Tab-separated table of C-alpha atoms in Angstrom:
chain	number	residue	atom	x	y	z
A	184	UNK	CA	78.465	76.340	48.577
A	185	UNK	CA	78.402	78.022	52.110
A	186	UNK	CA	78.308	81.681	51.954
A	187	UNK	CA	77.368	82.190	55.560
A	188	UNK	CA	80.766	82.723	57.007
A	189	UNK	CA	82.641	84.470	54.129
A	190	UNK	CA	83.328	88.080	54.610
A	191	UNK	CA	85.315	88.883	51.433
A	192	UNK	CA	83.112	91.194	49.199
A	193	UNK	CA	82.009	89.732	45.906
A	194	UNK	CA	83.402	91.142	42.642
A	195	UNK	CA	80.566	92.970	41.066
A	196	UNK	CA	80.575	94.589	37.522
A	197	UNK	CA	78.467	97.565	36.474
A	198	UNK	CA	76.561	95.140	34.125
A	199	UNK	CA	75.851	92.793	36.885
A	200	UNK	CA	74.734	95.685	39.167
A	201	UNK	CA	72.112	96.750	36.415
A	202	UNK	CA	70.824	93.068	36.142
A	203	UNK	CA	70.537	93.000	39.789
A	204	UNK	CA	68.181	96.023	39.842
A	205	UNK	CA	66.321	94.630	37.060
A	206	UNK	CA	65.903	91.298	38.823
A	207	UNK	CA	64.770	93.049	42.007
A	208	UNK	CA	62.094	94.854	40.110
A	209	UNK	CA	60.852	91.485	38.728
A	210	UNK	CA	61.269	89.455	41.931
A	211	UNK	CA	58.154	88.196	43.567
A	212	UNK	CA	58.294	88.393	47.269
A	213	UNK	CA	55.769	85.503	47.548
A	214	UNK	CA	57.994	83.173	45.740
A	215	UNK	CA	58.699	80.986	48.838
A	216	UNK	CA	59.664	77.971	46.892
A	217	UNK	CA	62.300	79.752	44.785
A	218	UNK	CA	63.858	81.406	47.741
A	219	UNK	CA	63.892	78.342	49.929
A	220	UNK	CA	65.572	76.440	46.944
A	221	UNK	CA	68.141	79.104	46.579
A	222	UNK	CA	68.873	79.179	50.380
A	223	UNK	CA	69.213	75.370	50.297
A	224	UNK	CA	71.831	75.620	47.277
A	225	UNK	CA	74.094	78.076	49.010
A	226	UNK	CA	73.574	76.519	52.575
A	227	UNK	CA	72.224	79.744	54.034
A	228	UNK	CA	70.580	78.746	57.282
A	229	UNK	CA	67.122	80.357	58.180
A	230	UNK	CA	68.578	82.188	61.260
A	231	UNK	CA	71.884	83.086	59.483
A	232	UNK	CA	73.363	86.459	60.465
A	233	UNK	CA	75.927	87.039	57.885
A	234	UNK	CA	76.818	90.530	57.048
A	235	UNK	CA	78.230	89.783	53.407
A	236	UNK	CA	75.069	90.667	51.461
A	237	UNK	CA	77.351	91.219	48.554
A	238	UNK	CA	78.324	87.619	47.966
A	239	UNK	CA	74.850	86.259	48.591
A	240	UNK	CA	73.051	88.830	46.351
A	241	UNK	CA	75.602	87.996	43.506
A	242	UNK	CA	75.015	84.312	44.003
A	243	UNK	CA	71.190	84.959	44.001
A	244	UNK	CA	71.564	87.121	40.782
A	245	UNK	CA	73.279	84.254	39.027
A	246	UNK	CA	70.580	81.869	40.084
A	247	UNK	CA	68.133	84.194	38.264
A	248	UNK	CA	69.693	83.830	34.917
A	249	UNK	CA	67.923	81.973	32.320
A	250	UNK	CA	69.977	79.678	30.072
A	251	UNK	CA	69.602	80.344	26.323
A	252	UNK	CA	67.779	83.583	26.915
A	253	UNK	CA	68.621	86.855	25.133
A	254	UNK	CA	71.177	89.309	26.515
A	255	UNK	CA	70.287	90.837	29.791
A	256	UNK	CA	70.071	94.504	30.365
A	257	UNK	CA	73.420	94.583	31.980
A	258	UNK	CA	74.927	92.643	29.196
A	259	UNK	CA	73.412	95.101	26.525
A	260	UNK	CA	74.810	98.053	28.436
A	261	UNK	CA	78.204	96.436	28.576
A	262	UNK	CA	78.015	95.836	24.810
A	263	UNK	CA	76.968	99.439	24.367
A	264	UNK	CA	79.926	100.691	26.454
A	265	UNK	CA	82.319	98.652	24.361
A	266	UNK	CA	80.829	99.935	21.276
A	267	UNK	CA	81.223	103.537	22.463
A	268	UNK	CA	84.784	102.868	23.646
A	269	UNK	CA	85.931	101.723	20.169
A	270	UNK	CA	84.051	104.590	18.607
A	271	UNK	CA	85.769	107.039	21.134
A	272	UNK	CA	89.122	105.537	20.408
A	273	UNK	CA	88.672	105.698	16.605
A	274	UNK	CA	87.209	109.269	16.586
A	275	UNK	CA	89.841	110.401	19.099
A	276	UNK	CA	92.735	109.111	16.888
A	277	UNK	CA	91.160	110.665	13.804
A	278	UNK	CA	90.833	114.023	15.543
A	279	UNK	CA	94.440	113.812	16.732
A	280	UNK	CA	95.619	113.192	13.199
A	281	UNK	CA	93.583	115.878	11.845
A	282	UNK	CA	94.783	118.443	14.580
A	283	UNK	CA	98.313	117.574	13.705
A	284	UNK	CA	97.781	117.971	9.977
A	285	UNK	CA	96.022	121.420	10.550
A	286	UNK	CA	98.864	122.664	12.715
A	287	UNK	CA	101.626	121.610	10.359
A	288	UNK	CA	99.690	122.700	7.200
A	289	UNK	CA	101.711	125.565	5.904
A	290	UNK	CA	103.522	127.107	3.012
A	291	UNK	CA	106.827	125.296	2.693
A	292	UNK	CA	108.714	128.636	2.789
A	293	UNK	CA	107.306	129.523	6.167
A	294	UNK	CA	108.651	128.026	9.551
A	295	UNK	CA	106.193	126.171	11.787
A	296	UNK	CA	105.402	128.136	14.936
A	297	UNK	CA	106.393	125.759	17.875
A	298	UNK	CA	104.473	127.766	20.344
A	299	UNK	CA	101.223	127.540	18.363
A	300	UNK	CA	101.819	123.769	17.951
A	301	UNK	CA	102.350	123.358	21.660
A	302	UNK	CA	99.162	125.474	22.567
A	303	UNK	CA	97.006	123.581	20.018
A	304	UNK	CA	98.071	120.068	21.127
A	305	UNK	CA	98.867	120.444	24.801
A	306	UNK	CA	97.757	123.864	25.904
A	307	UNK	CA	94.067	123.052	25.124
A	308	UNK	CA	94.192	119.759	27.210
A	309	UNK	CA	95.768	121.532	30.246
A	310	UNK	CA	93.112	124.305	29.998
A	311	UNK	CA	90.362	121.883	30.054
A	312	UNK	CA	91.927	120.002	32.955
A	313	UNK	CA	92.076	123.210	34.861
A	314	UNK	CA	88.312	124.053	33.951
A	315	UNK	CA	87.407	120.323	35.429
A	316	UNK	CA	89.352	120.938	38.550
A	317	UNK	CA	87.801	124.312	39.192
A	318	UNK	CA	84.371	122.689	38.645
A	319	UNK	CA	85.253	119.960	41.263
A	320	UNK	CA	86.643	122.319	43.797
A	321	UNK	CA	83.590	124.580	43.337
A	322	UNK	CA	81.205	121.762	43.722
A	323	UNK	CA	82.948	120.574	46.740
A	324	UNK	CA	82.448	123.903	48.426
A	325	UNK	CA	78.794	124.004	47.522
A	326	UNK	CA	78.948	126.272	44.440
A	327	UNK	CA	76.614	125.173	41.630
A	328	UNK	CA	77.256	126.783	38.205
A	329	UNK	CA	76.091	124.102	35.942
A	330	UNK	CA	74.769	125.647	32.755
A	331	UNK	CA	72.357	122.807	32.667
A	332	UNK	CA	70.530	123.610	35.963
A	333	UNK	CA	67.958	126.191	34.559
A	334	UNK	CA	67.227	124.094	31.508
A	335	UNK	CA	66.656	120.984	33.735
A	336	UNK	CA	64.383	123.140	36.101
A	337	UNK	CA	62.237	124.027	33.031
A	338	UNK	CA	62.198	120.491	31.930
A	339	UNK	CA	61.058	119.410	35.402
A	340	UNK	CA	58.233	122.067	35.387
A	341	UNK	CA	57.063	121.033	31.971
A	342	UNK	CA	57.003	117.245	32.962
A	343	UNK	CA	55.002	118.151	36.055
A	344	UNK	CA	52.398	120.168	34.082
A	345	UNK	CA	52.165	117.416	31.558
A	346	UNK	CA	51.707	114.810	34.294
A	347	UNK	CA	48.936	116.808	36.004
A	348	UNK	CA	46.935	116.719	32.841
A	349	UNK	CA	46.908	112.953	32.939
A	350	UNK	CA	43.901	110.882	34.121
A	351	UNK	CA	44.001	109.464	37.642
A	352	UNK	CA	45.275	106.029	36.800
A	353	UNK	CA	47.716	107.124	34.235
A	354	UNK	CA	48.884	109.816	36.660
A	355	UNK	CA	49.582	107.366	39.270
A	356	UNK	CA	51.396	104.946	37.044
A	357	UNK	CA	53.455	107.752	35.645
A	358	UNK	CA	54.359	108.996	39.062
A	359	UNK	CA	55.484	105.332	39.992
A	360	UNK	CA	57.567	105.056	36.856
A	361	UNK	CA	59.449	108.398	37.618
A	362	UNK	CA	59.875	107.489	41.191
A	363	UNK	CA	61.372	104.101	40.253
A	364	UNK	CA	63.573	105.742	37.696
A	365	UNK	CA	64.795	108.175	40.149
A	366	UNK	CA	65.640	105.501	42.675
A	367	UNK	CA	67.555	103.616	39.977
A	368	UNK	CA	69.329	106.543	38.858
A	369	UNK	CA	70.440	107.463	42.376
A	370	UNK	CA	71.734	104.094	42.906
A	371	UNK	CA	73.476	103.406	39.457
A	372	UNK	CA	74.721	106.980	38.771
A	373	UNK	CA	77.850	106.689	41.017
A	374	UNK	CA	79.062	103.616	38.773
A	375	UNK	CA	77.892	104.566	35.349
A	376	UNK	CA	79.085	108.227	35.629
A	377	UNK	CA	82.775	106.788	36.272
A	378	UNK	CA	82.412	104.684	33.121
A	379	UNK	CA	81.377	107.786	31.159
A	380	UNK	CA	84.335	109.649	32.398
A	381	UNK	CA	86.589	106.662	31.363
A	382	UNK	CA	85.149	106.917	27.885
A	383	UNK	CA	86.070	110.643	27.699
A	384	UNK	CA	89.592	109.714	28.779
A	385	UNK	CA	89.770	107.025	26.132
A	386	UNK	CA	88.991	109.713	23.542
A	387	UNK	CA	91.667	112.124	24.760
A	388	UNK	CA	94.202	109.133	24.973
A	389	UNK	CA	93.466	108.328	21.368
A	390	UNK	CA	93.783	111.948	20.500
A	391	UNK	CA	97.383	112.102	22.000
A	392	UNK	CA	98.234	108.837	20.230
A	393	UNK	CA	96.970	110.236	16.941
A	394	UNK	CA	99.214	113.276	17.397
A	395	UNK	CA	102.357	111.249	18.185
A	396	UNK	CA	101.602	108.570	15.574
A	397	UNK	CA	101.134	111.077	12.692
A	398	UNK	CA	104.250	113.063	13.769
A	399	UNK	CA	106.489	109.939	14.128
A	400	UNK	CA	105.285	107.877	11.109
A	401	UNK	CA	104.359	110.392	8.595
A	402	UNK	CA	105.495	114.144	9.197
A	403	UNK	CA	108.931	113.502	10.457
A	404	UNK	CA	110.012	110.687	8.061
A	405	UNK	CA	108.681	112.282	4.883
A	406	UNK	CA	108.534	116.093	5.538
A	407	UNK	CA	111.322	118.335	6.621
A	408	UNK	CA	109.770	120.349	9.579
A	409	UNK	CA	111.487	123.485	10.533
A	410	UNK	CA	110.160	124.861	13.677
A	411	UNK	CA	110.810	128.341	15.105
A	412	UNK	CA	109.156	131.038	17.362
A	413	UNK	CA	107.859	134.467	17.208
A	414	UNK	CA	105.880	136.753	19.279
A	415	UNK	CA	104.713	140.334	19.374
A	416	UNK	CA	105.527	140.590	23.068
A	417	UNK	CA	109.110	141.368	23.878
A	418	UNK	CA	110.141	138.116	25.580
A	419	UNK	CA	113.526	137.756	24.151
A	420	UNK	CA	115.503	134.524	23.732
A	421	UNK	CA	116.430	134.279	27.294
A	422	UNK	CA	112.830	134.464	28.635
A	423	UNK	CA	111.751	131.826	26.023
A	424	UNK	CA	114.747	129.625	26.903
A	425	UNK	CA	113.774	129.723	30.661
A	426	UNK	CA	110.190	128.813	29.791
A	427	UNK	CA	111.461	125.932	27.795
A	428	UNK	CA	113.542	124.791	30.610
A	429	UNK	CA	110.619	124.851	33.076
A	430	UNK	CA	108.324	122.882	30.603
A	431	UNK	CA	111.113	120.354	29.982
A	432	UNK	CA	111.788	119.815	33.587
A	433	UNK	CA	110.104	116.422	33.783
A	434	UNK	CA	112.388	114.862	31.168
A	435	UNK	CA	115.354	117.089	31.076
A	436	UNK	CA	117.317	114.551	33.190
A	437	UNK	CA	117.127	112.036	30.246
A	438	UNK	CA	119.111	114.046	27.815
A	439	UNK	CA	119.837	117.679	27.090
A	440	UNK	CA	118.942	117.031	23.322
A	441	UNK	CA	115.252	116.673	24.271
A	442	UNK	CA	114.857	120.508	24.500
A	443	UNK	CA	116.410	123.431	22.307
A	444	UNK	CA	119.468	125.126	23.830
A	445	UNK	CA	119.912	128.794	24.233
A	446	UNK	CA	121.901	129.252	20.916
A	447	UNK	CA	119.117	127.104	19.091
A	448	UNK	CA	116.522	129.371	20.572
A	449	UNK	CA	118.310	132.448	19.256
A	450	UNK	CA	118.942	130.785	15.901
A	451	UNK	CA	115.178	129.907	15.557
A	452	UNK	CA	113.525	133.174	16.262
A	453	UNK	CA	111.885	134.461	13.035
A	454	UNK	CA	109.478	137.318	12.009
A	455	UNK	CA	106.568	137.470	9.688
A	456	UNK	CA	107.353	136.572	6.134
A	457	UNK	CA	110.717	135.170	6.893
A	458	UNK	CA	111.399	131.925	4.939
A	459	UNK	CA	111.881	128.628	6.720
A	460	UNK	CA	115.253	127.902	4.930
A	461	UNK	CA	116.707	131.077	6.484
A	462	UNK	CA	116.782	129.242	9.787
A	463	UNK	CA	119.582	126.972	10.794
A	464	UNK	CA	118.391	123.379	10.004
A	465	UNK	CA	119.982	121.777	13.079
A	466	UNK	CA	118.530	124.396	15.451
A	467	UNK	CA	114.987	124.269	13.691
A	468	UNK	CA	115.108	120.325	13.955
A	469	UNK	CA	115.947	120.660	17.567
A	470	UNK	CA	112.374	121.657	18.489
A	471	UNK	CA	110.403	118.452	17.530
A	472	UNK	CA	111.820	116.185	20.309
A	473	UNK	CA	110.795	118.800	22.853
A	474	UNK	CA	107.357	118.908	21.270
A	475	UNK	CA	106.803	115.293	21.376
A	476	UNK	CA	107.943	114.898	24.941
A	477	UNK	CA	105.399	117.782	25.820
A	478	UNK	CA	102.610	115.756	24.322
A	479	UNK	CA	103.730	112.602	26.192
A	480	UNK	CA	104.172	114.247	29.571
A	481	UNK	CA	101.558	116.814	29.551
A	482	UNK	CA	98.940	115.296	27.216
A	483	UNK	CA	99.219	111.494	27.169
A	484	UNK	CA	100.453	110.664	30.812
A	485	UNK	CA	97.903	112.628	32.785
A	486	UNK	CA	95.002	111.046	30.827
A	487	UNK	CA	96.501	107.493	31.456
A	488	UNK	CA	96.708	108.525	35.222
A	489	UNK	CA	93.201	109.780	35.254
A	490	UNK	CA	91.953	106.599	33.518
A	491	UNK	CA	93.767	104.351	35.952
A	492	UNK	CA	92.305	106.514	38.814
A	493	UNK	CA	88.786	106.269	37.459
A	494	UNK	CA	89.054	102.424	37.186
A	495	UNK	CA	90.417	102.182	40.695
A	496	UNK	CA	87.632	104.402	41.927
A	497	UNK	CA	85.114	102.157	40.107
A	498	UNK	CA	86.473	99.068	41.623
A	499	UNK	CA	86.510	100.522	45.140
A	500	UNK	CA	82.883	101.656	44.841
A	501	UNK	CA	81.756	98.244	43.425
A	502	UNK	CA	83.466	96.559	46.430
A	503	UNK	CA	81.724	98.792	48.901
A	504	UNK	CA	78.156	98.539	47.761
A	505	UNK	CA	76.091	98.409	50.870
A	506	UNK	CA	72.873	96.955	49.340
A	507	UNK	CA	70.726	98.668	51.918
A	508	UNK	CA	68.142	100.337	49.798
A	509	UNK	CA	64.564	99.189	50.347
A	510	UNK	CA	64.330	96.814	47.556
A	511	UNK	CA	67.569	95.001	48.626
A	512	UNK	CA	66.472	95.088	52.141
A	513	UNK	CA	63.360	93.360	51.292
A	514	UNK	CA	65.198	90.593	49.508
A	515	UNK	CA	67.516	90.210	52.307
A	516	UNK	CA	64.942	89.882	54.839
A	517	UNK	CA	63.252	87.333	52.740
A	518	UNK	CA	66.414	85.375	52.579
A	519	UNK	CA	66.731	85.642	56.266
A	520	UNK	CA	63.079	84.776	57.013
A	521	UNK	CA	59.663	85.620	55.500
A	522	UNK	CA	58.722	89.176	55.778
A	523	UNK	CA	55.224	88.157	56.893
A	524	UNK	CA	53.002	85.155	56.540
A	525	UNK	CA	49.479	85.387	55.235
A	526	UNK	CA	48.842	81.853	56.547
A	527	UNK	CA	50.111	82.165	60.039
A	528	UNK	CA	47.016	81.034	61.549
A	529	UNK	CA	47.610	83.396	64.421
A	530	UNK	CA	51.291	82.225	64.942
A	531	UNK	CA	53.558	85.056	66.239
A	532	UNK	CA	56.278	86.467	64.148
A	533	UNK	CA	59.706	85.238	64.975
A	534	UNK	CA	61.477	87.079	67.705
A	535	UNK	CA	62.980	90.436	66.717
A	536	UNK	CA	60.155	91.006	64.248
A	537	UNK	CA	60.598	91.324	60.377
A	538	UNK	CA	62.817	94.363	60.401
A	539	UNK	CA	65.080	93.634	63.344
A	540	UNK	CA	67.969	92.334	61.226
A	541	UNK	CA	67.805	95.068	58.681
A	542	UNK	CA	71.073	96.984	58.346
A	543	UNK	CA	72.559	96.493	61.920
A	544	UNK	CA	71.890	94.782	65.151
A	545	UNK	CA	69.943	96.420	67.990
A	546	UNK	CA	66.698	98.155	68.300
A	547	UNK	CA	66.462	100.261	65.010
A	548	UNK	CA	64.617	103.619	65.347
A	549	UNK	CA	61.913	104.372	62.917
A	550	UNK	CA	59.519	107.030	62.024
A	551	UNK	CA	55.855	105.956	62.835
A	552	UNK	CA	53.150	107.560	60.660
A	553	UNK	CA	49.851	107.018	62.259
A	554	UNK	CA	46.687	107.243	60.013
A	555	UNK	CA	44.183	109.775	61.015
A	556	UNK	CA	41.704	106.860	61.185
A	557	UNK	CA	43.536	105.370	64.104
A	558	UNK	CA	42.370	105.744	67.604
A	559	UNK	CA	45.645	104.811	69.093
A	560	UNK	CA	47.642	107.223	71.180
A	561	UNK	CA	51.333	108.023	70.263
A	562	UNK	CA	52.422	105.918	73.282
A	563	UNK	CA	50.262	103.017	72.278
A	564	UNK	CA	51.744	103.279	68.697
A	565	UNK	CA	55.233	103.205	70.087
A	566	UNK	CA	54.590	100.085	72.280
A	567	UNK	CA	52.732	98.332	69.486
A	568	UNK	CA	55.510	98.861	67.036
A	569	UNK	CA	58.145	97.592	69.720
A	570	UNK	CA	56.071	94.617	70.512
A	571	UNK	CA	55.195	93.673	66.924
A	572	UNK	CA	58.235	94.580	65.058
A	573	UNK	CA	61.028	94.927	67.796
A	574	UNK	CA	61.628	98.436	66.427
A	575	UNK	CA	62.009	101.628	68.576
A	576	UNK	CA	59.817	104.488	67.441
A	577	UNK	CA	61.830	107.903	67.204
A	578	UNK	CA	58.841	110.070	66.411
A	579	UNK	CA	54.966	109.578	65.664
A	580	UNK	CA	53.369	111.729	63.094
A	581	UNK	CA	49.604	111.506	62.348
A	582	UNK	CA	48.666	111.880	58.516
A	583	UNK	CA	46.095	110.979	56.026
A	584	UNK	CA	47.550	108.097	54.299
A	585	UNK	CA	45.108	108.573	51.349
A	586	UNK	CA	46.634	111.898	50.513
A	587	UNK	CA	49.924	111.874	48.685
A	588	UNK	CA	50.394	115.658	49.290
A	589	UNK	CA	52.534	115.348	52.374
A	590	UNK	CA	51.595	117.643	55.166
A	591	UNK	CA	54.276	119.815	56.756
A	592	UNK	CA	54.513	117.663	59.955
A	593	UNK	CA	55.011	114.667	57.882
A	594	UNK	CA	57.656	116.419	55.567
A	595	UNK	CA	59.526	117.588	58.842
A	596	UNK	CA	59.424	113.980	60.205
A	597	UNK	CA	60.866	112.648	56.877
A	598	UNK	CA	63.965	114.777	57.257
A	599	UNK	CA	65.337	112.310	59.637
A	600	UNK	CA	67.219	109.649	57.914
A	601	UNK	CA	65.018	106.777	59.403
A	602	UNK	CA	62.794	104.049	58.066
A	603	UNK	CA	59.111	104.257	58.426
A	604	UNK	CA	56.313	102.170	59.804
A	605	UNK	CA	52.737	103.295	58.790
A	606	UNK	CA	50.276	102.177	61.347
A	607	UNK	CA	46.725	101.791	60.226
A	608	UNK	CA	43.622	99.915	61.375
A	609	UNK	CA	43.341	96.565	59.697
A	610	UNK	CA	39.667	97.483	58.807
A	611	UNK	CA	40.843	100.333	56.561
A	612	UNK	CA	40.325	99.487	52.952
A	613	UNK	CA	43.274	99.839	50.732
A	614	UNK	CA	42.433	102.084	47.867
A	615	UNK	CA	44.445	103.723	45.015
A	616	UNK	CA	44.999	106.877	46.957
A	617	UNK	CA	46.628	104.977	49.577
A	618	UNK	CA	48.781	103.291	46.981
A	619	UNK	CA	49.789	106.717	45.820
A	620	UNK	CA	50.724	107.693	49.251
A	621	UNK	CA	52.917	104.623	49.800
A	622	UNK	CA	54.492	104.914	46.282
A	623	UNK	CA	55.735	108.550	47.222
A	624	UNK	CA	56.763	107.355	50.635
A	625	UNK	CA	58.820	104.509	49.250
A	626	UNK	CA	60.301	106.811	46.601
A	627	UNK	CA	62.301	108.768	49.386
A	628	UNK	CA	64.791	105.740	49.524
A	629	UNK	CA	63.819	104.308	53.047
A	630	UNK	CA	62.372	101.070	54.163
A	631	UNK	CA	58.621	101.337	54.545
A	632	UNK	CA	56.332	98.700	56.323
A	633	UNK	CA	52.584	98.835	56.871
A	634	UNK	CA	51.557	97.613	60.260
A	635	UNK	CA	47.836	96.639	60.596
A	636	UNK	CA	46.296	97.126	64.050
A	637	UNK	CA	43.256	95.582	65.435
A	638	UNK	CA	42.223	92.359	67.102
A	639	UNK	CA	44.275	89.348	65.772
A	640	UNK	CA	41.285	87.042	66.630
A	641	UNK	CA	38.776	89.189	64.540
A	642	UNK	CA	39.747	88.514	60.984
A	643	UNK	CA	43.007	90.544	61.014
A	644	UNK	CA	44.837	87.714	59.233
A	645	UNK	CA	42.292	88.014	56.389
A	646	UNK	CA	42.905	91.670	56.166
A	647	UNK	CA	46.531	90.982	56.024
A	648	UNK	CA	45.970	88.852	52.996
A	649	UNK	CA	43.947	91.671	51.369
A	650	UNK	CA	46.647	94.173	52.052
A	651	UNK	CA	49.180	91.743	50.788
A	652	UNK	CA	47.549	91.348	47.411
A	653	UNK	CA	47.011	95.237	47.252
A	654	UNK	CA	50.765	95.738	47.676
A	655	UNK	CA	51.563	93.231	44.949
A	656	UNK	CA	48.967	94.433	42.392
A	657	UNK	CA	50.326	97.982	42.809
A	658	UNK	CA	53.951	96.803	42.873
A	659	UNK	CA	54.448	98.781	46.134
A	660	UNK	CA	57.970	98.618	47.524
A	661	UNK	CA	56.631	98.250	51.069
A	662	UNK	CA	56.268	95.507	53.489
A	663	UNK	CA	53.117	94.308	55.344
A	664	UNK	CA	52.737	93.003	58.928
A	665	UNK	CA	50.031	92.647	61.555
A	666	UNK	CA	50.175	93.653	65.174
A	667	UNK	CA	51.009	91.033	67.745
């Protein structure tokens, strides 16, 4: 099984994507034996340079599966989606049948107002589509009128207040959970949101099928329905006929009998209190083919088209997953070569450094955060990062790395869409406050690596081991390396 040369993206599903995120969260970067065994199985050479992360990550995910275990998180999500889908279809069909029954429930002596039936079945759906279209256009131009915005802001303020009342360790753990949840939601939301929209379309499709089924199988065979029209406005039969012709334009080429003619429109105008049997039967019956065609063309078909479009968008997004977020980059580098070696015995890192093959070829530019305890100049930091990691420093910012309240200079530096190298003396002791700083930094969805400086012959490898254990204990999504 050789995946090095394949360029065809793997076929991912949303459930597999969820399982991949869960597996990444549980993955131990120090599991060299497991990674090497996987690389051997898929014939991935240590120095391979394939760009097809998708296929390799999918193969890695399948390798993590445990035979005979309970359903994974992704499988449970998939089962939940299927259950909600069947529920949406059932309720949608039931609502469609109930809506039809409500619109056709009348005194047998009264005609059925065709305009009200059309508005209650098709008009409401068209109105909802127009509202959705306006919302999409408004969002595209930067207008935010979401009614949930103020409520969400209040919830966030309440959550922050509750978080600040926790003890130090609890607060740090809660912040980590919130940051991790935010990362997962930002990565999975584009896919799950499309599935949620598909469920809404399934409901409306079933709604239209319920209308059509109840009309064709119950009311038309067993009830004589006489349709007509009335209005307080002075439309006149000519105006109503022209409106019907415009509405029936998509199917008028099939047969003229699928819409009432002008004489039939004239014959079915009624006034309040007029009996249904005073209308011409043939003219009154001419309305139902028009109404059914309107439900099919303006109710059912747009929803089928939207559902197909959403499915196509979902498949396209799944095929275009980049897998370049920090956790995926960490696994990718580990599959290419170890991120760092705690037992290096002074051996230099492979050429190019641990981040050189991240994302794309060439000298990647990063933001260097220099600890206030470091005595290095900005020029020395740039040279050290270049020599040790093979990365070019775009900007150097000095900061207290034991304070998770980012200073303005650091906030401004993080506005650039670059990965981060934290440069700190190897003699600096890793404490909980530094863990909080690194957690907040990695929560910004960028790659973070801590570079320990000092004399490589003066116990720097031992400090590397200490920092490595520190990162593992606190589940930090950062890498650690030492200077060269």
